[in-house]
Amino acid sequence: MALWGGRFTEEPADAVFALSRSVHFDWRLAPYDLRSSLAHLAVLESSQLLTADVAAKIRKALQELMSEVADGTFTYNDTDEDVHSALERGLSEKLGDIGGSLRAGRSRNDQVATDLRLYAIDAMLETSTLIIALQSALMAKAAEYSNAPSVGFTHMQHAQPVLFGHEIAKHVHAFNRDLDRIDDWLNRSSVSPLGSGALSGSSLPLSPEATATALGFKRSAGNSIDGVSDRDFVAEALFLISLVGVHLSRIGEEWCIWATTEFGWADVADAYSTGSSIMPQKRNPDVLELIRGRTARVTAAVPQLLMLLKGLPMAYNRDLQEDKLGVFAALDALRPCLELAPSMIAGAELQRQRIESRLEDGFLDATALMEYLIKRGVPMRTGHETVGRLVAHCEARSCRLADLPLSELQEACSLIREDVRDVLGAANANRALQSFGSGGAQSVEAQVEAWRGRLAGG
Ligand code: ARG
């Protein structure tokens, strides 16, 4: 079972082996380990450290292992310590002693760092694809409600009127920053540690640059100690997916609120709701809550990894074996949420009338009226006070700003004219929103159009 050979006279104690063992969680790296073994083999062969004959045998055995790992006919057993030793056992079972030749010039330290990079790159590419699908679903929903007037909130209080499409489209912008960050991460993390060996590189005539290229990396590690000990790419990836989780969780929270009896704005489809074991009438937005809740598991991986790294001498230390648990847990927690979110959003329906019925509550047009005054030459501070007084006046009389006769408005400010009617009422106040990126019609249409093109790959 032990790989470290002649130096030892005893096998490790069972408890030590159990503590050491990682194969039950790092086995998912097996396809990447085999890929990097093939790249390493090519370099051993081209530098004549292995004969063509031996290399061909090893190549064939590695390829067989690849399909056996994929279809489950080869897997780890109770005596395997980690993914690397399990696969080396597989090779030796096929080839006898020559199976061990592949170990020349590499160590599990550079192997595991390489495997984890390859795995993380695939996982982040998959995350990007899922994000794009989610953006498409969000934009389709935004288009569906692009002309639906809605209450916009700050502090969860009625603030200004926006179109509902704007509310939904905002998430597409947030996810786009996630995509940008992933792109940036992909570029920075595309570094191959293979060839760094245990820490120092090798005296053998290897070509880390060639293995890097063969594995699709942009570069090879410029410092072998950094190569085996750098886990920045993991820390960054965890932060990136945490932010994706946070963005998803904020959607979950909003839709939970919108689905309350008090709001009654959104209906989540039955397939995405659950009942109660005791209350027959219940239809709970558990899916949204689980999306929100799971984000805790994703974000927890960031401090976990930073704590692992912070006191670690910057070379390979066995602590690093623990890095993978958080990565796998975080990705496994996030993936199903990202996968189901698009269809949940596609199936959600908004109660337009219910939303509209609250549009005239809470003086959503007050800011538009103040901006009307500013356009008439009133200093902002004065305009703010004037509209504030008018709001208090309306509250005392239980009416809306639009209900006030022109004479009362003019009493508050003599510069007000009949055209003030154009900004009073939530619909008018919304129509008055003109600026780039605003919650008005032009901006929302522009967002829907722009994203339609971008999401279609245009
Ligand atoms: N399984 C280890 C890891 O995940 C790699 C093994 C390195 N072991 C060692 N004693 N240098 O980090």
mmCIF file of C-alpha atoms and ligand atoms in Angstrom, residues 3-4 20-23 25-26 29 81-84 107-113 198 231 316-324, ligand 1:
data_model
loop_
_atom_site.group_PDB
_atom_site.id
_atom_site.type_symbol
_atom_site.label_atom_id
_atom_site.label_comp_id
_atom_site.label_asym_id
_atom_site.label_seq_id
_atom_site.Cartn_x
_atom_site.Cartn_y
_atom_site.Cartn_z
ATOM 1 C CA LEU A 3 4.512 4.147 -2.033
ATOM 2 C CA TRP A 4 7.593 5.296 -0.289
ATOM 3 C CA SER A 20 -3.512 9.864 5.229
ATOM 4 C CA ARG A 21 -6.061 8.501 2.870
ATOM 5 C CA SER A 22 -7.699 10.803 0.358
ATOM 6 C CA VAL A 23 -8.670 8.458 -2.454
ATOM 7 C CA PHE A 25 -12.538 12.148 -2.212
ATOM 8 C CA ASP A 26 -9.744 12.754 -4.716
ATOM 9 C CA LEU A 29 -9.318 13.685 -10.240
ATOM 10 C CA GLU A 81 -4.066 5.876 -0.426
ATOM 11 C CA ASP A 82 -4.838 8.485 -3.039
ATOM 12 C CA VAL A 83 -5.819 8.827 -6.678
ATOM 13 C CA HIS A 84 -2.189 8.788 -7.798
ATOM 14 C CA SER A 107 6.111 13.620 -7.641
ATOM 15 C CA ARG A 108 2.620 13.421 -6.290
ATOM 16 C CA ASN A 109 3.195 17.024 -5.253
ATOM 17 C CA ASP A 110 3.295 18.343 -8.804
ATOM 18 C CA GLN A 111 0.812 15.715 -9.942
ATOM 19 C CA VAL A 112 -1.890 16.739 -7.510
ATOM 20 C CA ALA A 113 -1.342 20.432 -8.196
ATOM 21 C CA ALA A 198 8.490 17.465 -5.220
ATOM 22 C CA ARG A 231 -3.191 27.399 -4.321
ATOM 23 C CA TYR A 316 4.348 21.381 -0.442
ATOM 24 C CA ASN A 317 2.983 20.410 2.957
ATOM 25 C CA ARG A 318 0.526 17.644 3.501
ATOM 26 C CA ASP A 319 -2.084 20.096 4.752
ATOM 27 C CA LEU A 320 -2.630 20.856 1.084
ATOM 28 C CA GLN A 321 -4.382 17.527 0.696
ATOM 29 C CA GLU A 322 -7.294 19.130 2.537
ATOM 30 C CA ASP A 323 -7.740 21.856 -0.080
ATOM 31 C CA LYS A 324 -9.848 19.671 -2.336
HETATM 32 N N1 ARG B 1 -2.629 13.096 -1.790
HETATM 33 C C1 ARG B 1 -1.742 14.221 -1.633
HETATM 34 C C2 ARG B 1 -2.473 15.549 -1.838
HETATM 35 O O1 ARG B 1 -3.579 15.567 -2.170
HETATM 36 C C3 ARG B 1 -0.615 14.134 -2.577
HETATM 37 C C4 ARG B 1 0.424 13.297 -1.981
HETATM 38 C C5 ARG B 1 1.632 14.016 -1.616
HETATM 39 N N2 ARG B 1 2.149 13.330 -0.514
HETATM 40 C C6 ARG B 1 3.338 13.526 -0.019
HETATM 41 N N3 ARG B 1 3.650 12.856 1.025
HETATM 42 N N4 ARG B 1 4.174 14.365 -0.528
HETATM 43 O O2 ARG B 1 -1.901 16.575 -1.615
#
